[in-house]
Amino acid sequence: MSTEVNANVLKTFLSNNLGIRKLDQNQAQKYDIDADKYAEVDKDENGIEIDEILQDSDLYEQFATLYLEEQDKANSADAEKEKEEEAKVKDKGESKA
């Protein structure tokens, strides 16, 4: 899976969808972020700012993968809703005929 995600898109995803302004160790664990990588980047032991996430290629890749997984889930859910709507329309059309 490609993890080439625009930095601004990823930054928006982190702040809006995940509610991250500063990533703490518990959040990192929740999102399956490698603990060693987190510790390496968290130099001041005060959490990792979004810009620090975006500057570290390994963390960037991990969150980009998470972003793409969320996009796939959303697309699958949208496709499923679309199929349901089409089935409803088809059922209505058949009942009138």
mmCIF file with all atom_site columns, N, CA, C and O in Angstrom, residues 29-85:
data_model
loop_
_atom_site.group_PDB
_atom_site.id
_atom_site.type_symbol
_atom_site.label_atom_id
_atom_site.label_alt_id
_atom_site.label_comp_id
_atom_site.label_asym_id
_atom_site.label_entity_id
_atom_site.label_seq_id
_atom_site.pdbx_PDB_ins_code
_atom_site.Cartn_x
_atom_site.Cartn_y
_atom_site.Cartn_z
_atom_site.occupancy
_atom_site.B_iso_or_equiv
_atom_site.pdbx_formal_charge
_atom_site.auth_seq_id
_atom_site.auth_comp_id
_atom_site.auth_asym_id
_atom_site.auth_atom_id
_atom_site.pdbx_PDB_model_num
ATOM 1   N N  . GLN A 1 29 ? 0.101   4.468  21.264 1.00 0.00 ? 29 GLN A N  1
ATOM 2   C CA . GLN A 1 29 ? -0.175  3.050  21.485 1.00 0.00 ? 29 GLN A CA 1
ATOM 3   C C  . GLN A 1 29 ? -1.542  2.683  20.913 1.00 0.00 ? 29 GLN A C  1
ATOM 4   O O  . GLN A 1 29 ? -1.698  1.641  20.287 1.00 0.00 ? 29 GLN A O  1
ATOM 5   N N  . LYS A 1 30 ? -2.521  3.551  21.105 1.00 0.00 ? 30 LYS A N  1
ATOM 6   C CA . LYS A 1 30 ? -3.870  3.310  20.578 1.00 0.00 ? 30 LYS A CA 1
ATOM 7   C C  . LYS A 1 30 ? -3.853  3.138  19.062 1.00 0.00 ? 30 LYS A C  1
ATOM 8   O O  . LYS A 1 30 ? -4.592  2.323  18.512 1.00 0.00 ? 30 LYS A O  1
ATOM 9   N N  . TYR A 1 31 ? -3.030  3.907  18.376 1.00 0.00 ? 31 TYR A N  1
ATOM 10  C CA . TYR A 1 31 ? -2.964  3.858  16.915 1.00 0.00 ? 31 TYR A CA 1
ATOM 11  C C  . TYR A 1 31 ? -1.871  2.925  16.403 1.00 0.00 ? 31 TYR A C  1
ATOM 12  O O  . TYR A 1 31 ? -1.499  2.979  15.239 1.00 0.00 ? 31 TYR A O  1
ATOM 13  N N  . ASP A 1 32 ? -1.364  2.060  17.277 1.00 0.00 ? 32 ASP A N  1
ATOM 14  C CA . ASP A 1 32 ? -0.339  1.063  16.920 1.00 0.00 ? 32 ASP A CA 1
ATOM 15  C C  . ASP A 1 32 ? 0.926   1.689  16.343 1.00 0.00 ? 32 ASP A C  1
ATOM 16  O O  . ASP A 1 32 ? 1.544   1.134  15.438 1.00 0.00 ? 32 ASP A O  1
ATOM 17  N N  . ILE A 1 33 ? 1.294   2.837  16.871 1.00 0.00 ? 33 ILE A N  1
ATOM 18  C CA . ILE A 1 33 ? 2.538   3.483  16.454 1.00 0.00 ? 33 ILE A CA 1
ATOM 19  C C  . ILE A 1 33 ? 3.682   2.821  17.218 1.00 0.00 ? 33 ILE A C  1
ATOM 20  O O  . ILE A 1 33 ? 3.589   2.605  18.431 1.00 0.00 ? 33 ILE A O  1
ATOM 21  N N  . ASP A 1 34 ? 4.729   2.493  16.520 1.00 0.00 ? 34 ASP A N  1
ATOM 22  C CA . ASP A 1 34 ? 5.875   1.819  17.112 1.00 0.00 ? 34 ASP A CA 1
ATOM 23  C C  . ASP A 1 34 ? 6.393   2.597  18.331 1.00 0.00 ? 34 ASP A C  1
ATOM 24  O O  . ASP A 1 34 ? 6.738   3.775  18.225 1.00 0.00 ? 34 ASP A O  1
ATOM 25  N N  . ALA A 1 35 ? 6.449   1.938  19.480 1.00 0.00 ? 35 ALA A N  1
ATOM 26  C CA . ALA A 1 35 ? 6.852   2.589  20.734 1.00 0.00 ? 35 ALA A CA 1
ATOM 27  C C  . ALA A 1 35 ? 8.286   3.107  20.676 1.00 0.00 ? 35 ALA A C  1
ATOM 28  O O  . ALA A 1 35 ? 8.582   4.186  21.204 1.00 0.00 ? 35 ALA A O  1
ATOM 29  N N  . ASP A 1 36 ? 9.171   2.348  20.048 1.00 0.00 ? 36 ASP A N  1
ATOM 30  C CA . ASP A 1 36 ? 10.562  2.793  19.934 1.00 0.00 ? 36 ASP A CA 1
ATOM 31  C C  . ASP A 1 36 ? 10.673  4.048  19.076 1.00 0.00 ? 36 ASP A C  1
ATOM 32  O O  . ASP A 1 36 ? 11.413  4.970  19.389 1.00 0.00 ? 36 ASP A O  1
ATOM 33  N N  . LYS A 1 37 ? 9.925   4.075  17.982 1.00 0.00 ? 37 LYS A N  1
ATOM 34  C CA . LYS A 1 37 ? 9.946   5.243  17.098 1.00 0.00 ? 37 LYS A CA 1
ATOM 35  C C  . LYS A 1 37 ? 9.366   6.445  17.827 1.00 0.00 ? 37 LYS A C  1
ATOM 36  O O  . LYS A 1 37 ? 9.888   7.552  17.743 1.00 0.00 ? 37 LYS A O  1
ATOM 37  N N  . TYR A 1 38 ? 8.300   6.220  18.589 1.00 0.00 ? 38 TYR A N  1
ATOM 38  C CA . TYR A 1 38 ? 7.701   7.315  19.367 1.00 0.00 ? 38 TYR A CA 1
ATOM 39  C C  . TYR A 1 38 ? 8.733   7.883  20.350 1.00 0.00 ? 38 TYR A C  1
ATOM 40  O O  . TYR A 1 38 ? 8.929   9.086  20.423 1.00 0.00 ? 38 TYR A O  1
ATOM 41  N N  . ALA A 1 39 ? 9.387   7.008  21.092 1.00 0.00 ? 39 ALA A N  1
ATOM 42  C CA . ALA A 1 39 ? 10.371  7.438  22.087 1.00 0.00 ? 39 ALA A CA 1
ATOM 43  C C  . ALA A 1 39 ? 11.528  8.189  21.433 1.00 0.00 ? 39 ALA A C  1
ATOM 44  O O  . ALA A 1 39 ? 12.040  9.168  21.989 1.00 0.00 ? 39 ALA A O  1
ATOM 45  N N  . GLU A 1 40 ? 11.920  7.749  20.254 1.00 0.00 ? 40 GLU A N  1
ATOM 46  C CA . GLU A 1 40 ? 13.025  8.395  19.536 1.00 0.00 ? 40 GLU A CA 1
ATOM 47  C C  . GLU A 1 40 ? 12.669  9.831  19.141 1.00 0.00 ? 40 GLU A C  1
ATOM 48  O O  . GLU A 1 40 ? 13.499  10.732 19.226 1.00 0.00 ? 40 GLU A O  1
ATOM 49  N N  . VAL A 1 41 ? 11.424  10.043 18.731 1.00 0.00 ? 41 VAL A N  1
ATOM 50  C CA . VAL A 1 41 ? 11.007  11.371 18.271 1.00 0.00 ? 41 VAL A CA 1
ATOM 51  C C  . VAL A 1 41 ? 10.629  12.276 19.437 1.00 0.00 ? 41 VAL A C  1
ATOM 52  O O  . VAL A 1 41 ? 10.813  13.488 19.387 1.00 0.00 ? 41 VAL A O  1
ATOM 53  N N  . ASP A 1 42 ? 10.122  11.694 20.522 1.00 0.00 ? 42 ASP A N  1
ATOM 54  C CA . ASP A 1 42 ? 9.662   12.473 21.679 1.00 0.00 ? 42 ASP A CA 1
ATOM 55  C C  . ASP A 1 42 ? 10.846  12.891 22.548 1.00 0.00 ? 42 ASP A C  1
ATOM 56  O O  . ASP A 1 42 ? 11.014  12.438 23.669 1.00 0.00 ? 42 ASP A O  1
ATOM 57  N N  . LYS A 1 43 ? 11.652  13.790 22.041 1.00 0.00 ? 43 LYS A N  1
ATOM 58  C CA . LYS A 1 43 ? 12.885  14.191 22.700 1.00 0.00 ? 43 LYS A CA 1
ATOM 59  C C  . LYS A 1 43 ? 12.651  14.957 24.003 1.00 0.00 ? 43 LYS A C  1
ATOM 60  O O  . LYS A 1 43 ? 13.377  14.795 24.965 1.00 0.00 ? 43 LYS A O  1
ATOM 61  N N  . ASP A 1 44 ? 11.627  15.792 24.056 1.00 0.00 ? 44 ASP A N  1
ATOM 62  C CA . ASP A 1 44 ? 11.389  16.580 25.264 1.00 0.00 ? 44 ASP A CA 1
ATOM 63  C C  . ASP A 1 44 ? 10.421  15.884 26.232 1.00 0.00 ? 44 ASP A C  1
ATOM 64  O O  . ASP A 1 44 ? 10.070  16.430 27.263 1.00 0.00 ? 44 ASP A O  1
ATOM 65  N N  . GLU A 1 45 ? 10.000  14.681 25.890 1.00 0.00 ? 45 GLU A N  1
ATOM 66  C CA . GLU A 1 45 ? 9.095   13.872 26.716 1.00 0.00 ? 45 GLU A CA 1
ATOM 67  C C  . GLU A 1 45 ? 7.828   14.628 27.086 1.00 0.00 ? 45 GLU A C  1
ATOM 68  O O  . GLU A 1 45 ? 7.280   14.485 28.161 1.00 0.00 ? 45 GLU A O  1
ATOM 69  N N  . ASN A 1 46 ? 7.379   15.451 26.166 1.00 0.00 ? 46 ASN A N  1
ATOM 70  C CA . ASN A 1 46 ? 6.189   16.264 26.385 1.00 0.00 ? 46 ASN A CA 1
ATOM 71  C C  . ASN A 1 46 ? 5.170   16.020 25.280 1.00 0.00 ? 46 ASN A C  1
ATOM 72  O O  . ASN A 1 46 ? 4.278   16.819 25.080 1.00 0.00 ? 46 ASN A O  1
ATOM 73  N N  . GLY A 1 47 ? 5.322   14.930 24.547 1.00 0.00 ? 47 GLY A N  1
ATOM 74  C CA . GLY A 1 47 ? 4.435   14.656 23.424 1.00 0.00 ? 47 GLY A CA 1
ATOM 75  C C  . GLY A 1 47 ? 5.049   15.130 22.123 1.00 0.00 ? 47 GLY A C  1
ATOM 76  O O  . GLY A 1 47 ? 6.023   15.872 22.101 1.00 0.00 ? 47 GLY A O  1
ATOM 77  N N  . ILE A 1 48 ? 4.458   14.661 21.030 1.00 0.00 ? 48 ILE A N  1
ATOM 78  C CA . ILE A 1 48 ? 4.976   14.985 19.700 1.00 0.00 ? 48 ILE A CA 1
ATOM 79  C C  . ILE A 1 48 ? 3.976   15.871 18.978 1.00 0.00 ? 48 ILE A C  1
ATOM 80  O O  . ILE A 1 48 ? 2.815   15.502 18.818 1.00 0.00 ? 48 ILE A O  1
ATOM 81  N N  . GLU A 1 49 ? 4.424   17.031 18.556 1.00 0.00 ? 49 GLU A N  1
ATOM 82  C CA . GLU A 1 49 ? 3.584   17.962 17.798 1.00 0.00 ? 49 GLU A CA 1
ATOM 83  C C  . GLU A 1 49 ? 3.318   17.399 16.399 1.00 0.00 ? 49 GLU A C  1
ATOM 84  O O  . GLU A 1 49 ? 4.103   16.602 15.889 1.00 0.00 ? 49 GLU A O  1
ATOM 85  N N  . ILE A 1 50 ? 2.221   17.845 15.781 1.00 0.00 ? 50 ILE A N  1
ATOM 86  C CA . ILE A 1 50 ? 1.884   17.383 14.432 1.00 0.00 ? 50 ILE A CA 1
ATOM 87  C C  . ILE A 1 50 ? 3.040   17.628 13.465 1.00 0.00 ? 50 ILE A C  1
ATOM 88  O O  . ILE A 1 50 ? 3.380   16.752 12.674 1.00 0.00 ? 50 ILE A O  1
ATOM 89  N N  . ASP A 1 51 ? 3.655   18.782 13.536 1.00 0.00 ? 51 ASP A N  1
ATOM 90  C CA . ASP A 1 51 ? 4.751   19.087 12.615 1.00 0.00 ? 51 ASP A CA 1
ATOM 91  C C  . ASP A 1 51 ? 5.923   18.128 12.806 1.00 0.00 ? 51 ASP A C  1
ATOM 92  O O  . ASP A 1 51 ? 6.604   17.771 11.850 1.00 0.00 ? 51 ASP A O  1
ATOM 93  N N  . GLU A 1 52 ? 6.148   17.695 14.059 1.00 0.00 ? 52 GLU A N  1
ATOM 94  C CA . GLU A 1 52 ? 7.219   16.727 14.312 1.00 0.00 ? 52 GLU A CA 1
ATOM 95  C C  . GLU A 1 52 ? 6.870   15.368 13.697 1.00 0.00 ? 52 GLU A C  1
ATOM 96  O O  . GLU A 1 52 ? 7.748   14.664 13.203 1.00 0.00 ? 52 GLU A O  1
ATOM 97  N N  . ILE A 1 53 ? 5.588   15.001 13.735 1.00 0.00 ? 53 ILE A N  1
ATOM 98  C CA . ILE A 1 53 ? 5.140   13.756 13.102 1.00 0.00 ? 53 ILE A CA 1
ATOM 99  C C  . ILE A 1 53 ? 5.413   13.822 11.607 1.00 0.00 ? 53 ILE A C  1
ATOM 100 O O  . ILE A 1 53 ? 5.930   12.880 11.015 1.00 0.00 ? 53 ILE A O  1
ATOM 101 N N  . LEU A 1 54 ? 5.069   14.945 11.012 1.00 0.00 ? 54 LEU A N  1
ATOM 102 C CA . LEU A 1 54 ? 5.213   15.089 9.566  1.00 0.00 ? 54 LEU A CA 1
ATOM 103 C C  . LEU A 1 54 ? 6.677   15.144 9.133  1.00 0.00 ? 54 LEU A C  1
ATOM 104 O O  . LEU A 1 54 ? 7.004   14.779 8.009  1.00 0.00 ? 54 LEU A O  1
ATOM 105 N N  . GLN A 1 55 ? 7.551   15.583 10.022 1.00 0.00 ? 55 GLN A N  1
ATOM 106 C CA . GLN A 1 55 ? 8.976   15.677 9.679  1.00 0.00 ? 55 GLN A CA 1
ATOM 107 C C  . GLN A 1 55 ? 9.708   14.350 9.812  1.00 0.00 ? 55 GLN A C  1
ATOM 108 O O  . GLN A 1 55 ? 10.756  14.157 9.220  1.00 0.00 ? 55 GLN A O  1
ATOM 109 N N  . ASP A 1 56 ? 9.161   13.424 10.596 1.00 0.00 ? 56 ASP A N  1
ATOM 110 C CA . ASP A 1 56 ? 9.808   12.124 10.775 1.00 0.00 ? 56 ASP A CA 1
ATOM 111 C C  . ASP A 1 56 ? 9.222   11.139 9.769  1.00 0.00 ? 56 ASP A C  1
ATOM 112 O O  . ASP A 1 56 ? 8.035   10.832 9.812  1.00 0.00 ? 56 ASP A O  1
ATOM 113 N N  . SER A 1 57 ? 10.044  10.638 8.867  1.00 0.00 ? 57 SER A N  1
ATOM 114 C CA . SER A 1 57 ? 9.535   9.810  7.770  1.00 0.00 ? 57 SER A CA 1
ATOM 115 C C  . SER A 1 57 ? 8.851   8.533  8.253  1.00 0.00 ? 57 SER A C  1
ATOM 116 O O  . SER A 1 57 ? 7.845   8.112  7.677  1.00 0.00 ? 57 SER A O  1
ATOM 117 N N  . ASP A 1 58 ? 9.372   7.914  9.318  1.00 0.00 ? 58 ASP A N  1
ATOM 118 C CA . ASP A 1 58 ? 8.756   6.683  9.813  1.00 0.00 ? 58 ASP A CA 1
ATOM 119 C C  . ASP A 1 58 ? 7.369   6.946  10.413 1.00 0.00 ? 58 ASP A C  1
ATOM 120 O O  . ASP A 1 58 ? 6.414   6.217  10.137 1.00 0.00 ? 58 ASP A O  1
ATOM 121 N N  . LEU A 1 59 ? 7.256   7.972  11.241 1.00 0.00 ? 59 LEU A N  1
ATOM 122 C CA . LEU A 1 59 ? 5.947   8.305  11.812 1.00 0.00 ? 59 LEU A CA 1
ATOM 123 C C  . LEU A 1 59 ? 4.987   8.762  10.733 1.00 0.00 ? 59 LEU A C  1
ATOM 124 O O  . LEU A 1 59 ? 3.811   8.417  10.746 1.00 0.00 ? 59 LEU A O  1
ATOM 125 N N  . TYR A 1 60 ? 5.505   9.548  9.802  1.00 0.00 ? 60 TYR A N  1
ATOM 126 C CA . TYR A 1 60 ? 4.688   10.017 8.684  1.00 0.00 ? 60 TYR A CA 1
ATOM 127 C C  . TYR A 1 60 ? 4.094   8.821  7.950  1.00 0.00 ? 60 TYR A C  1
ATOM 128 O O  . TYR A 1 60 ? 2.897   8.776  7.676  1.00 0.00 ? 60 TYR A O  1
ATOM 129 N N  . GLU A 1 61 ? 4.934   7.840  7.679  1.00 0.00 ? 61 GLU A N  1
ATOM 130 C CA . GLU A 1 61 ? 4.488   6.650  6.958  1.00 0.00 ? 61 GLU A CA 1
ATOM 131 C C  . GLU A 1 61 ? 3.436   5.880  7.759  1.00 0.00 ? 61 GLU A C  1
ATOM 132 O O  . GLU A 1 61 ? 2.442   5.415  7.198  1.00 0.00 ? 61 GLU A O  1
ATOM 133 N N  . GLN A 1 62 ? 3.651   5.764  9.066  1.00 0.00 ? 62 GLN A N  1
ATOM 134 C CA . GLN A 1 62 ? 2.695   5.028  9.891  1.00 0.00 ? 62 GLN A CA 1
ATOM 135 C C  . GLN A 1 62 ? 1.336   5.723  9.914  1.00 0.00 ? 62 GLN A C  1
ATOM 136 O O  . GLN A 1 62 ? 0.285   5.075  9.801  1.00 0.00 ? 62 GLN A O  1
ATOM 137 N N  . PHE A 1 63 ? 1.326   7.040  10.038 1.00 0.00 ? 63 PHE A N  1
ATOM 138 C CA . PHE A 1 63 ? 0.057   7.764  10.041 1.00 0.00 ? 63 PHE A CA 1
ATOM 139 C C  . PHE A 1 63 ? -0.553  7.835  8.647  1.00 0.00 ? 63 PHE A C  1
ATOM 140 O O  . PHE A 1 63 ? -1.770  7.834  8.503  1.00 0.00 ? 63 PHE A O  1
ATOM 141 N N  . ALA A 1 64 ? 0.281   7.893  7.619  1.00 0.00 ? 64 ALA A N  1
ATOM 142 C CA . ALA A 1 64 ? -0.244  7.880  6.254  1.00 0.00 ? 64 ALA A CA 1
ATOM 143 C C  . ALA A 1 64 ? -0.940  6.557  5.978  1.00 0.00 ? 64 ALA A C  1
ATOM 144 O O  . ALA A 1 64 ? -2.010  6.519  5.350  1.00 0.00 ? 64 ALA A O  1
ATOM 145 N N  . THR A 1 65 ? -0.369  5.471  6.460  1.00 0.00 ? 65 THR A N  1
ATOM 146 C CA . THR A 1 65 ? -1.001  4.159  6.311  1.00 0.00 ? 65 THR A CA 1
ATOM 147 C C  . THR A 1 65 ? -2.336  4.133  7.037  1.00 0.00 ? 65 THR A C  1
ATOM 148 O O  . THR A 1 65 ? -3.339  3.644  6.503  1.00 0.00 ? 65 THR A O  1
ATOM 149 N N  . LEU A 1 66 ? -2.360  4.684  8.245  1.00 0.00 ? 66 LEU A N  1
ATOM 150 C CA . LEU A 1 66 ? -3.611  4.765  9.005  1.00 0.00 ? 66 LEU A CA 1
ATOM 151 C C  . LEU A 1 66 ? -4.646  5.590  8.242  1.00 0.00 ? 66 LEU A C  1
ATOM 152 O O  . LEU A 1 66 ? -5.823  5.215  8.152  1.00 0.00 ? 66 LEU A O  1
ATOM 153 N N  . TYR A 1 67 ? -4.206  6.702  7.658  1.00 0.00 ? 67 TYR A N  1
ATOM 154 C CA . TYR A 1 67 ? -5.099  7.557  6.875  1.00 0.00 ? 67 TYR A CA 1
ATOM 155 C C  . TYR A 1 67 ? -5.687  6.787  5.691  1.00 0.00 ? 67 TYR A C  1
ATOM 156 O O  . TYR A 1 67 ? -6.896  6.833  5.451  1.00 0.00 ? 67 TYR A O  1
ATOM 157 N N  . LEU A 1 68 ? -4.827  6.063  4.977  1.00 0.00 ? 68 LEU A N  1
ATOM 158 C CA . LEU A 1 68 ? -5.302  5.312  3.812  1.00 0.00 ? 68 LEU A CA 1
ATOM 159 C C  . LEU A 1 68 ? -6.266  4.202  4.223  1.00 0.00 ? 68 LEU A C  1
ATOM 160 O O  . LEU A 1 68 ? -7.247  3.947  3.521  1.00 0.00 ? 68 LEU A O  1
ATOM 161 N N  . GLU A 1 69 ? -6.019  3.558  5.358  1.00 0.00 ? 69 GLU A N  1
ATOM 162 C CA . GLU A 1 69 ? -6.934  2.534  5.858  1.00 0.00 ? 69 GLU A CA 1
ATOM 163 C C  . GLU A 1 69 ? -8.295  3.145  6.173  1.00 0.00 ? 69 GLU A C  1
ATOM 164 O O  . GLU A 1 69 ? -9.339  2.559  5.864  1.00 0.00 ? 69 GLU A O  1
ATOM 165 N N  . GLU A 1 70 ? -8.294  4.323  6.791  1.00 0.00 ? 70 GLU A N  1
ATOM 166 C CA . GLU A 1 70 ? -9.551  5.005  7.110  1.00 0.00 ? 70 GLU A CA 1
ATOM 167 C C  . GLU A 1 70 ? -10.291 5.397  5.826  1.00 0.00 ? 70 GLU A C  1
ATOM 168 O O  . GLU A 1 70 ? -11.519 5.304  5.768  1.00 0.00 ? 70 GLU A O  1
ATOM 169 N N  . GLN A 1 71 ? -9.543  5.823  4.820  1.00 0.00 ? 71 GLN A N  1
ATOM 170 C CA . GLN A 1 71 ? -10.158 6.179  3.544  1.00 0.00 ? 71 GLN A CA 1
ATOM 171 C C  . GLN A 1 71 ? -10.790 4.954  2.893  1.00 0.00 ? 71 GLN A C  1
ATOM 172 O O  . GLN A 1 71 ? -11.890 5.037  2.342  1.00 0.00 ? 71 GLN A O  1
ATOM 173 N N  . ASP A 1 72 ? -10.099 3.820  2.946  1.00 0.00 ? 72 ASP A N  1
ATOM 174 C CA . ASP A 1 72 ? -10.644 2.578  2.389  1.00 0.00 ? 72 ASP A CA 1
ATOM 175 C C  . ASP A 1 72 ? -11.930 2.178  3.101  1.00 0.00 ? 72 ASP A C  1
ATOM 176 O O  . ASP A 1 72 ? -12.897 1.757  2.461  1.00 0.00 ? 72 ASP A O  1
ATOM 177 N N  . LYS A 1 73 ? -11.947 2.306  4.433  1.00 0.00 ? 73 LYS A N  1
ATOM 178 C CA . LYS A 1 73 ? -13.151 1.983  5.200  1.00 0.00 ? 73 LYS A CA 1
ATOM 179 C C  . LYS A 1 73 ? -14.304 2.898  4.790  1.00 0.00 ? 73 LYS A C  1
ATOM 180 O O  . LYS A 1 73 ? -15.431 2.449  4.610  1.00 0.00 ? 73 LYS A O  1
ATOM 181 N N  . ALA A 1 74 ? -14.015 4.181  4.667  1.00 0.00 ? 74 ALA A N  1
ATOM 182 C CA . ALA A 1 74 ? -15.048 5.141  4.285  1.00 0.00 ? 74 ALA A CA 1
ATOM 183 C C  . ALA A 1 74 ? -15.564 4.851  2.886  1.00 0.00 ? 74 ALA A C  1
ATOM 184 O O  . ALA A 1 74 ? -16.776 4.903  2.640  1.00 0.00 ? 74 ALA A O  1
ATOM 185 N N  . ASN A 1 75 ? -14.667 4.540  1.967  1.00 0.00 ? 75 ASN A N  1
ATOM 186 C CA . ASN A 1 75 ? -15.080 4.224  0.595  1.00 0.00 ? 75 ASN A CA 1
ATOM 187 C C  . ASN A 1 75 ? -15.917 2.956  0.550  1.00 0.00 ? 75 ASN A C  1
ATOM 188 O O  . ASN A 1 75 ? -16.894 2.875  -0.201 1.00 0.00 ? 75 ASN A O  1
ATOM 189 N N  . SER A 1 76 ? -15.552 1.955  1.348  1.00 0.00 ? 76 SER A N  1
ATOM 190 C CA . SER A 1 76 ? -16.319 0.708  1.404  1.00 0.00 ? 76 SER A CA 1
ATOM 191 C C  . SER A 1 76 ? -17.711 0.965  1.956  1.00 0.00 ? 76 SER A C  1
ATOM 192 O O  . SER A 1 76 ? -18.700 0.432  1.448  1.00 0.00 ? 76 SER A O  1
ATOM 193 N N  . ALA A 1 77 ? -17.793 1.785  2.994  1.00 0.00 ? 77 ALA A N  1
ATOM 194 C CA . ALA A 1 77 ? -19.084 2.113  3.592  1.00 0.00 ? 77 ALA A CA 1
ATOM 195 C C  . ALA A 1 77 ? -19.952 2.881  2.599  1.00 0.00 ? 77 ALA A C  1
ATOM 196 O O  . ALA A 1 77 ? -21.154 2.617  2.477  1.00 0.00 ? 77 ALA A O  1
ATOM 197 N N  . ASP A 1 78 ? -19.351 3.809  1.862  1.00 0.00 ? 78 ASP A N  1
ATOM 198 C CA . ASP A 1 78 ? -20.087 4.574  0.853  1.00 0.00 ? 78 ASP A CA 1
ATOM 199 C C  . ASP A 1 78 ? -20.588 3.660  -0.260 1.00 0.00 ? 78 ASP A C  1
ATOM 200 O O  . ASP A 1 78 ? -21.719 3.795  -0.729 1.00 0.00 ? 78 ASP A O  1
ATOM 201 N N  . ALA A 1 79 ? -19.751 2.737  -0.688 1.00 0.00 ? 79 ALA A N  1
ATOM 202 C CA . ALA A 1 79 ? -20.144 1.799  -1.751 1.00 0.00 ? 79 ALA A CA 1
ATOM 203 C C  . ALA A 1 79 ? -21.292 0.913  -1.282 1.00 0.00 ? 79 ALA A C  1
ATOM 204 O O  . ALA A 1 79 ? -22.224 0.633  -2.049 1.00 0.00 ? 79 ALA A O  1
ATOM 205 N N  . GLU A 1 80 ? -21.239 0.492  -0.043 1.00 0.00 ? 80 GLU A N  1
ATOM 206 C CA . GLU A 1 80 ? -22.302 -0.352 0.517  1.00 0.00 ? 80 GLU A CA 1
ATOM 207 C C  . GLU A 1 80 ? -23.619 0.428  0.593  1.00 0.00 ? 80 GLU A C  1
ATOM 208 O O  . GLU A 1 80 ? -24.675 -0.094 0.235  1.00 0.00 ? 80 GLU A O  1
ATOM 209 N N  . LYS A 1 81 ? -23.565 1.670  1.025  1.00 0.00 ? 81 LYS A N  1
ATOM 210 C CA . LYS A 1 81 ? -24.770 2.514  1.077  1.00 0.00 ? 81 LYS A CA 1
ATOM 211 C C  . LYS A 1 81 ? -25.348 2.706  -0.322 1.00 0.00 ? 81 LYS A C  1
ATOM 212 O O  . LYS A 1 81 ? -26.554 2.681  -0.516 1.00 0.00 ? 81 LYS A O  1
ATOM 213 N N  . GLU A 1 82 ? -24.465 2.916  -1.285 1.00 0.00 ? 82 GLU A N  1
ATOM 214 C CA . GLU A 1 82 ? -24.900 3.121  -2.666 1.00 0.00 ? 82 GLU A CA 1
ATOM 215 C C  . GLU A 1 82 ? -25.614 1.874  -3.186 1.00 0.00 ? 82 GLU A C  1
ATOM 216 O O  . GLU A 1 82 ? -26.656 1.968  -3.839 1.00 0.00 ? 82 GLU A O  1
ATOM 217 N N  . LYS A 1 83 ? -25.087 0.702  -2.891 1.00 0.00 ? 83 LYS A N  1
ATOM 218 C CA . LYS A 1 83 ? -25.722 -0.548 -3.311 1.00 0.00 ? 83 LYS A CA 1
ATOM 219 C C  . LYS A 1 83 ? -27.098 -0.701 -2.666 1.00 0.00 ? 83 LYS A C  1
ATOM 220 O O  . LYS A 1 83 ? -28.061 -1.126 -3.316 1.00 0.00 ? 83 LYS A O  1
ATOM 221 N N  . GLU A 1 84 ? -27.201 -0.340 -1.398 1.00 0.00 ? 84 GLU A N  1
ATOM 222 C CA . GLU A 1 84 ? -28.488 -0.422 -0.696 1.00 0.00 ? 84 GLU A CA 1
ATOM 223 C C  . GLU A 1 84 ? -29.508 0.515  -1.323 1.00 0.00 ? 84 GLU A C  1
ATOM 224 O O  . GLU A 1 84 ? -30.671 0.159  -1.498 1.00 0.00 ? 84 GLU A O  1
ATOM 225 N N  . GLU A 1 85 ? -29.062 1.727  -1.645 1.00 0.00 ? 85 GLU A N  1
ATOM 226 C CA . GLU A 1 85 ? -29.960 2.700  -2.277 1.00 0.00 ? 85 GLU A CA 1
ATOM 227 C C  . GLU A 1 85 ? -30.424 2.193  -3.646 1.00 0.00 ? 85 GLU A C  1
ATOM 228 O O  . GLU A 1 85 ? -31.595 2.326  -3.998 1.00 0.00 ? 85 GLU A O  1
#
